[in-house]
CSV table of C-alpha atoms in Angstrom, one decimal:
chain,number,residue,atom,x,y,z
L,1,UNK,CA,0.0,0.0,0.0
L,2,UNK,CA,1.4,3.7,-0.9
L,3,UNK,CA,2.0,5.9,1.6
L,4,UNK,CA,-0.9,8.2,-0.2
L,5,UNK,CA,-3.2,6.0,0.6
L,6,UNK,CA,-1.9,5.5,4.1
L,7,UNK,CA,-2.1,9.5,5.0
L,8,UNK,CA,-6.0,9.7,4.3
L,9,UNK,CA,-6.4,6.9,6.2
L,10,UNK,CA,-4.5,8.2,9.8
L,11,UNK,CA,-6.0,11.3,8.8
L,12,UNK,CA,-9.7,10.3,9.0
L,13,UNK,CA,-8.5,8.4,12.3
L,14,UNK,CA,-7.9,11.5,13.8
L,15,UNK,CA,-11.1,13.4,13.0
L,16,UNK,CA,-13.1,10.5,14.1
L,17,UNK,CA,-11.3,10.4,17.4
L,18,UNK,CA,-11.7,13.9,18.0
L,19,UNK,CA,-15.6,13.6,17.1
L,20,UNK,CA,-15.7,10.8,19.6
L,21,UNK,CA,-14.2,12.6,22.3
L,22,UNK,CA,-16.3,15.3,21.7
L,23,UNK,CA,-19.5,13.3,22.1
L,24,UNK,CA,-18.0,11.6,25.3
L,25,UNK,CA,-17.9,14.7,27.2
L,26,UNK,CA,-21.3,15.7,25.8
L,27,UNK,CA,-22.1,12.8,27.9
L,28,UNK,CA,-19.6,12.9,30.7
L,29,UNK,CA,-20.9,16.5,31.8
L,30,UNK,CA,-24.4,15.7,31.8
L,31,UNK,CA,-23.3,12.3,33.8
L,32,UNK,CA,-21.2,14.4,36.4
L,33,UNK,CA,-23.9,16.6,37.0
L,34,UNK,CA,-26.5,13.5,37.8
L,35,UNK,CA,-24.0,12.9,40.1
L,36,UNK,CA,-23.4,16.0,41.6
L,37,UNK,CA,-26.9,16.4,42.5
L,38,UNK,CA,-27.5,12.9,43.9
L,39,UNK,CA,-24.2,13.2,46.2
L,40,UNK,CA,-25.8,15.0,49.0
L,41,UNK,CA,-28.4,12.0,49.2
L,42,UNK,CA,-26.1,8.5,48.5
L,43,UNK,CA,-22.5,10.1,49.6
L,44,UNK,CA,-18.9,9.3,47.9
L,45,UNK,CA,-18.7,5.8,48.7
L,46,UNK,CA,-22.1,5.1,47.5
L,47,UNK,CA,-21.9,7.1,44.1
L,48,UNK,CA,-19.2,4.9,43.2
L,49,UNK,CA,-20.4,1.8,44.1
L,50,UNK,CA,-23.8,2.7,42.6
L,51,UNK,CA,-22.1,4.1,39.2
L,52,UNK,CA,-19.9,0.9,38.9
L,53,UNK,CA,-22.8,-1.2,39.2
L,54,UNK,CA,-25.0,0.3,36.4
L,55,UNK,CA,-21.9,1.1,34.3
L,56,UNK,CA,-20.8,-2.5,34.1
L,57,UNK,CA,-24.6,-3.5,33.0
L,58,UNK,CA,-24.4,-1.2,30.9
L,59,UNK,CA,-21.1,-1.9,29.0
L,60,UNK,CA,-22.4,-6.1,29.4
L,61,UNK,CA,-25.1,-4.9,27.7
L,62,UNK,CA,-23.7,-2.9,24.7
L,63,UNK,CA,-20.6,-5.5,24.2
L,64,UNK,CA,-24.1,-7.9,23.0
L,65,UNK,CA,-22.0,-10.8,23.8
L,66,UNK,CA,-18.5,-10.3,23.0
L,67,UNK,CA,-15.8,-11.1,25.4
L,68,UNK,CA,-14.7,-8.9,28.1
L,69,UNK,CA,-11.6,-11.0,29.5
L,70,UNK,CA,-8.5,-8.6,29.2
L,71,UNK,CA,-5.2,-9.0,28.0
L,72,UNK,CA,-3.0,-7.1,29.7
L,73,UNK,CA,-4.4,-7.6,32.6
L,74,UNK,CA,-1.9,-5.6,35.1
L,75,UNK,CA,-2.5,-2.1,32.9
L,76,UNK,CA,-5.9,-2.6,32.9
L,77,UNK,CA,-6.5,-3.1,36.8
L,78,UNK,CA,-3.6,-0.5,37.5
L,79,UNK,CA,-5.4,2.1,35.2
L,80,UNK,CA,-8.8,1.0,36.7
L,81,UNK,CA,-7.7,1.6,40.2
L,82,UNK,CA,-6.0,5.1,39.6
L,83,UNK,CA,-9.0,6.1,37.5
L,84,UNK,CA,-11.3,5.5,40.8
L,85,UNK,CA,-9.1,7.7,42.3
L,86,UNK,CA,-9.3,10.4,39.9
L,87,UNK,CA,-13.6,9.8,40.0
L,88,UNK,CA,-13.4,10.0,44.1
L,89,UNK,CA,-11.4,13.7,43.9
L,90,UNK,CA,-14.2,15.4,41.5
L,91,UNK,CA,-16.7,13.6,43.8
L,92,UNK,CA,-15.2,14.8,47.3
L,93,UNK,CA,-14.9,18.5,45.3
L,94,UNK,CA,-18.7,18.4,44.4
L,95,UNK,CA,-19.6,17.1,47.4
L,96,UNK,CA,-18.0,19.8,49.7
L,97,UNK,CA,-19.7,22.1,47.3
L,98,UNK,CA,-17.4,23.2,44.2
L,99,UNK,CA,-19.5,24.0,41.1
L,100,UNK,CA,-19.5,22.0,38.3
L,101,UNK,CA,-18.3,24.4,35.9
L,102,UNK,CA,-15.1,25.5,38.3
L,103,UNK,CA,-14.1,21.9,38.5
L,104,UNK,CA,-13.7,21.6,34.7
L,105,UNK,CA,-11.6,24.6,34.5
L,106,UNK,CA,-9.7,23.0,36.9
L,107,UNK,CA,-9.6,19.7,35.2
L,108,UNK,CA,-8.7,21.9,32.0
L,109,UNK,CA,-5.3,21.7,32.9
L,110,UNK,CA,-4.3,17.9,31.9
L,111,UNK,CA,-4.2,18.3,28.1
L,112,UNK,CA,-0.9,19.8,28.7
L,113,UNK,CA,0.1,17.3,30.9
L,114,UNK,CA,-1.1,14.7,28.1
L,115,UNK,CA,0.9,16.1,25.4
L,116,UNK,CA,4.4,16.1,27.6
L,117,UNK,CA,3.9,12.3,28.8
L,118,UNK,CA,3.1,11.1,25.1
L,119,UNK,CA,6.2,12.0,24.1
L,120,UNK,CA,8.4,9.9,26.0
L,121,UNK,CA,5.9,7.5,26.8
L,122,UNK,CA,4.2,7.0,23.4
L,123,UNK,CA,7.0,8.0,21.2
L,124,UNK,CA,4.1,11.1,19.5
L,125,UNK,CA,5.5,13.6,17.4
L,126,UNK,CA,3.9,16.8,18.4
L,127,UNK,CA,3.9,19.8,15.4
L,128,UNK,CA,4.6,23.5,16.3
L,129,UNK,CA,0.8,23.9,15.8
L,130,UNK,CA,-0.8,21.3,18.2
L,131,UNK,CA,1.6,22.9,21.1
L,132,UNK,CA,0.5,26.0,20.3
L,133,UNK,CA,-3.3,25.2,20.6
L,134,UNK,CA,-2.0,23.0,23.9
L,135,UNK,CA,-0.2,25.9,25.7
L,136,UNK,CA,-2.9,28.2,24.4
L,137,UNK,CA,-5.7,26.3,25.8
L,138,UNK,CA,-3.3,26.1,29.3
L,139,UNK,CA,-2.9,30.1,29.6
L,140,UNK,CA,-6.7,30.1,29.5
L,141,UNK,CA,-6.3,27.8,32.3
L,142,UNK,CA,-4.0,30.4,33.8
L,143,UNK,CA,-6.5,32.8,33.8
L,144,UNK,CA,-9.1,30.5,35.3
L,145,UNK,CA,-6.7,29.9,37.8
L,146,UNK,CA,-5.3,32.9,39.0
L,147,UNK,CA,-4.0,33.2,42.8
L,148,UNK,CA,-7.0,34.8,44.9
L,149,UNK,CA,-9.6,34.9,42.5
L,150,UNK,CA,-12.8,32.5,43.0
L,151,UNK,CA,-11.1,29.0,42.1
L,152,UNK,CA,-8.7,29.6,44.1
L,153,UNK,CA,-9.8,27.5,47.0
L,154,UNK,CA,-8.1,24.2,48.9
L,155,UNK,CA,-10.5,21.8,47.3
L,156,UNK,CA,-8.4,22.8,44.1
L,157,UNK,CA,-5.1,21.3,45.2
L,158,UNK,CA,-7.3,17.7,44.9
L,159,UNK,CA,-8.2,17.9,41.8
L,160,UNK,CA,-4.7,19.3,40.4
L,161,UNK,CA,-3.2,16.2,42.0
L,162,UNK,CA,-5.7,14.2,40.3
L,163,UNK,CA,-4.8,15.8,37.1
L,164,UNK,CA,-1.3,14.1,36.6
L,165,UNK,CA,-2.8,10.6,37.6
L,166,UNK,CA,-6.2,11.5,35.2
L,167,UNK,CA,-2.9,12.5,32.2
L,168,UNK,CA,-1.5,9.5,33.0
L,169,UNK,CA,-4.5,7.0,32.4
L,170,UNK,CA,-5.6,8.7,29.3
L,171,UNK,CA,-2.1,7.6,27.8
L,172,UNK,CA,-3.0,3.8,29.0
L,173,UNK,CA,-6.1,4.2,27.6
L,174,UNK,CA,-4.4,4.8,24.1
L,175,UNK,CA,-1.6,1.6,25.2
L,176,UNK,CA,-4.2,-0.6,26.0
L,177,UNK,CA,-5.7,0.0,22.7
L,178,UNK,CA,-3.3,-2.2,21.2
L,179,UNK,CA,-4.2,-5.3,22.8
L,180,UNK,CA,-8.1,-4.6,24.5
L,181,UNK,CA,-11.4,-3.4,23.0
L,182,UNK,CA,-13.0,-0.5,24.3
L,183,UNK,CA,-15.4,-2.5,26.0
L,184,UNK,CA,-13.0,-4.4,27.8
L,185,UNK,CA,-11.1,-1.6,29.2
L,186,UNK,CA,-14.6,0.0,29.9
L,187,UNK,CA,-16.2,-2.7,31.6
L,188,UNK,CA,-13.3,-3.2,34.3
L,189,UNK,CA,-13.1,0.0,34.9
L,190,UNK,CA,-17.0,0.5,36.1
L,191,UNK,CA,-16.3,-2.9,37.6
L,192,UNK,CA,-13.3,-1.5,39.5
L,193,UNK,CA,-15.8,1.3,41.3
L,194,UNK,CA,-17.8,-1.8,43.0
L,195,UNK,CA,-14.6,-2.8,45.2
L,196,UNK,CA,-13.4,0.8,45.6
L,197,UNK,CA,-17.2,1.9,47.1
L,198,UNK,CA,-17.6,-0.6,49.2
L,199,UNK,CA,-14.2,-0.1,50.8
L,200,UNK,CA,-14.7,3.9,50.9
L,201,UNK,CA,-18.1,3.1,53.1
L,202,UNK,CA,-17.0,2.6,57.0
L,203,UNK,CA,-15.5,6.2,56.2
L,204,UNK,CA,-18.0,8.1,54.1
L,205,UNK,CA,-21.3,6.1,54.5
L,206,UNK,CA,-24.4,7.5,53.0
L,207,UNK,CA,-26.5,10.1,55.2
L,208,UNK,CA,-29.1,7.2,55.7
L,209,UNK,CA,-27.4,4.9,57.3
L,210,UNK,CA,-27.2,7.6,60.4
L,211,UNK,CA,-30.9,6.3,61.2
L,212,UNK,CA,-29.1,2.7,61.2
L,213,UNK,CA,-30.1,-0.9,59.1
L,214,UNK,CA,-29.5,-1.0,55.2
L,215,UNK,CA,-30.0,2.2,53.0
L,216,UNK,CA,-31.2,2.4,49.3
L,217,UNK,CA,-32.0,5.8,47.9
L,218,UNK,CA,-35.3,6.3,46.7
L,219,UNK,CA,-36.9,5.2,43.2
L,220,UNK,CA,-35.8,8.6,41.7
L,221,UNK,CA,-32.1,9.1,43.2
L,222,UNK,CA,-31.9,5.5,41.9
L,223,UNK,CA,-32.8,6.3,38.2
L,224,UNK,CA,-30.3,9.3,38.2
L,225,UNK,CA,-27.6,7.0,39.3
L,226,UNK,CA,-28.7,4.6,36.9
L,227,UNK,CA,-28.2,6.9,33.9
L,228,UNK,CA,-25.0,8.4,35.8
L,229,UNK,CA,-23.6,4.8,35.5
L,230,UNK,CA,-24.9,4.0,31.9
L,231,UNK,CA,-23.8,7.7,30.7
L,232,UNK,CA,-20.3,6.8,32.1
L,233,UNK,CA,-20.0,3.5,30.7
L,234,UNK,CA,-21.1,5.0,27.5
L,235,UNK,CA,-18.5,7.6,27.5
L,236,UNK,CA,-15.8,5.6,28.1
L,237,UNK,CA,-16.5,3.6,25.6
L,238,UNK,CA,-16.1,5.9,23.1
L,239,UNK,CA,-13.1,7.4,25.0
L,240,UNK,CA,-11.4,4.1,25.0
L,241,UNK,CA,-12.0,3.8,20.5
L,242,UNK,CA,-10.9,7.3,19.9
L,243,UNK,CA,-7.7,6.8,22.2
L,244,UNK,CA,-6.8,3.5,20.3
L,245,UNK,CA,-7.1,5.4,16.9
L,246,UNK,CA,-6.2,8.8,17.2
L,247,UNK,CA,-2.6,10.4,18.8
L,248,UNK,CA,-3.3,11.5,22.6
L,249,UNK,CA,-1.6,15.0,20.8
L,250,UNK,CA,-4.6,15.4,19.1
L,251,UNK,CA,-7.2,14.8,21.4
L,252,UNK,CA,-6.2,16.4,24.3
L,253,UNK,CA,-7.6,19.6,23.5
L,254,UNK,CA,-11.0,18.3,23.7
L,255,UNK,CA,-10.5,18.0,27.5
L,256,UNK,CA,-11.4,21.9,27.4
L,257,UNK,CA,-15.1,20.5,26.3
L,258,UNK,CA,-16.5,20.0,29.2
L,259,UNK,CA,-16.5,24.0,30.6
L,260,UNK,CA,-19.0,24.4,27.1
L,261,UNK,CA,-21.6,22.1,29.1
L,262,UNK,CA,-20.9,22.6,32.6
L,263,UNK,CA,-21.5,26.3,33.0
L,264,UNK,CA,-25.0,25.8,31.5
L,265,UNK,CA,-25.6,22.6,33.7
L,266,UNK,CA,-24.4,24.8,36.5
L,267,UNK,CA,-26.3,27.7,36.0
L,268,UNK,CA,-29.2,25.8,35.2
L,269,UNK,CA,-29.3,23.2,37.8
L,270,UNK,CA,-27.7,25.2,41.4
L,271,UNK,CA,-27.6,28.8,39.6
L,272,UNK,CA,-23.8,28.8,39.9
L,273,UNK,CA,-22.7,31.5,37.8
L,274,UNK,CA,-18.8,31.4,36.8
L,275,UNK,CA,-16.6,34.6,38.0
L,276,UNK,CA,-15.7,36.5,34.7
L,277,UNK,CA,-12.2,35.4,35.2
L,278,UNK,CA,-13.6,31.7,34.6
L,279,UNK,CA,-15.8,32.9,31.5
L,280,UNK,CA,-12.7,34.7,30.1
L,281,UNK,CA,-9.9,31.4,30.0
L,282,UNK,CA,-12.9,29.3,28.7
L,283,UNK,CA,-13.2,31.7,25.5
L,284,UNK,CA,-9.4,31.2,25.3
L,285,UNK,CA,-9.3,27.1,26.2
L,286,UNK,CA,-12.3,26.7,23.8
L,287,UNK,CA,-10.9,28.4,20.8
L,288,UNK,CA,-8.1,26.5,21.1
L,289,UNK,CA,-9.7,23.0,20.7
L,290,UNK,CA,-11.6,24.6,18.0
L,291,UNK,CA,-8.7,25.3,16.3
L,292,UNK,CA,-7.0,21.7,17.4
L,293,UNK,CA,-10.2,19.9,15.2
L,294,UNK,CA,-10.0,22.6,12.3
L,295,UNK,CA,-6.0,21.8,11.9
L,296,UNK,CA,-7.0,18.3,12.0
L,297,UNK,CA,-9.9,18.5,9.2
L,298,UNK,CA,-7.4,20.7,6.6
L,299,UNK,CA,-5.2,18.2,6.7
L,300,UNK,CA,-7.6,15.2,6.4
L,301,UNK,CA,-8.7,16.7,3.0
L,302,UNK,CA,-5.1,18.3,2.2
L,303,UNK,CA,-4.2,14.2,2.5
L,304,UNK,CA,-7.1,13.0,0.5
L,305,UNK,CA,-5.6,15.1,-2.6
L,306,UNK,CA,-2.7,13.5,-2.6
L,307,UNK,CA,-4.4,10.1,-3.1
């Protein structure tokens, strides 16, 4: 096969991956707002254990059959676990009260973290343009971010922490590409939230079990956490197929999604209204992923003409 008809090919890849990431967070934000608003009712322990349960139904279900046994077993239980982690900061930030939309500008700062471990850990070769939209995208961050303005509060050093491990599973997800199927690495992961709940609940139990004996939330808190796990498991699905066919380079702009749903969710939902500070790096983080999928398009078709 020519290396013409290679190009298009990659090319496509990349535009795809993008366009799947971009529909994952469509989900993930309306997921993480179920979430947010059933935490005061289930607590942290039981929103994971709740969302591992329906996610891995879920993802049984959608797989219609195939064969969930991994491969590389260790990555896959070692990205699981640290991608619990990750899922308990947000929900310990939400719980204690962070808005939705100021924890995405936070989480806003991975891409760059992303782009710097590919390299030595995926071998990517990153163009002048794609660290330009990265480091522009993290300035907006900057912004978000700045020393005494209205993110800056201690729930922040969590999630920042988390960042760097959230980096560093988005890079597995894109290694165990190569020898899992998205609904492998998918279903282990929601599985992985069972265990991790149930050992989180001594310390965090759910308000109801202050009146003592078994708690349940009721029909409706159940139904939220039932779409909060299928949205997940949804999500990560198409995480997991757009990381095994597009360059982590390329998709981590999209991690800037998120702020275009969450301060509507937000506003909507608890009437938090971002600070202007917040509203100003998101017009900067956003253009940038716009820009990221734009690059990726031109050169999609500038590929197809060589053909």
């Amino acid at each position: 096969m020519s290396i013409a008809a290679v190009l298009p090919a990659r090319r496509d890849d990349a535009v795809r991956g993008i366009l799947l990431v971009a529909g994952g967070y469509v989900i993930i934000a309306c997921s993480d707002a179920a979430v947010k608003w059933a935490l005061p009712q289930v607590g942290i322990a039981a929103a994971m254990l709740w969302r591992g349960v329906f996610g891995a139904i879920a993802v049984a279900v959608l797989a219609r059959g195939a064969v969930l046994r991994p491969v590389n077993r260790r990555l896959i239980a070692t990205r699981s676990l640290l991608h619990c982690v990750v899922s308990c900061a947000f929900y310990a930030a939400w719980f204690l009260g962070m808005p939705l939309a100021d924890s995405y500008a936070v989480a806003a700062a991975s891409p760059l973290i992303m782009t710097l471990l590919a390299i030595p850990l995926l071998g990517e070769q990153v163009g002048w343009r794609r660290w330009s939209s990265t480091l522009l995208g993290f300035s907006g961050v900057l912004v978000m971010l700045q020393p005494g303005g209205s993110l800056w509060r201690w729930e922040v050093s969590i999630l920042l922490a988390a960042m760097g491990l959230m980096a560093l599973t988005r890079l597995w997800t894109r290694v165990l590409g190569r020898t899992d199927t998205p609904a492998t690495i998918t279903f282990w992961l929601m599985v992985a939230h069972i265990p991790f709940g149930l050992v989180l609940l001594p310390a965090l139990p759910p308000p109801g079990w202050a009146a003592g004996g078994l708690w349940l939330p009721g029909w409706g808190t159940m139904l939220v956490l039932a779409a909060l796990g299928a949205g997940n498991a949804t999500a990560h699905l198409l995480f997991a197929r757009a990381f095994a066919i597009a360059p982590v380079s390329v998709l981590a702009p999209l991690e800037y999604s998120p702020l275009v749903w969450g301060v509507p969710l937000g506003l909507v939902i608890w009437g938090d209204f971002p600070a202007p500070a917040t509203f100003a790096g998101a017009a900067i983080v956003i253009a940038a992923g716009l820009y990221n999928l734009y690059r990726e398009r031109l050169r999609a078709r500038q590929a197809r003409g060589l053909a």
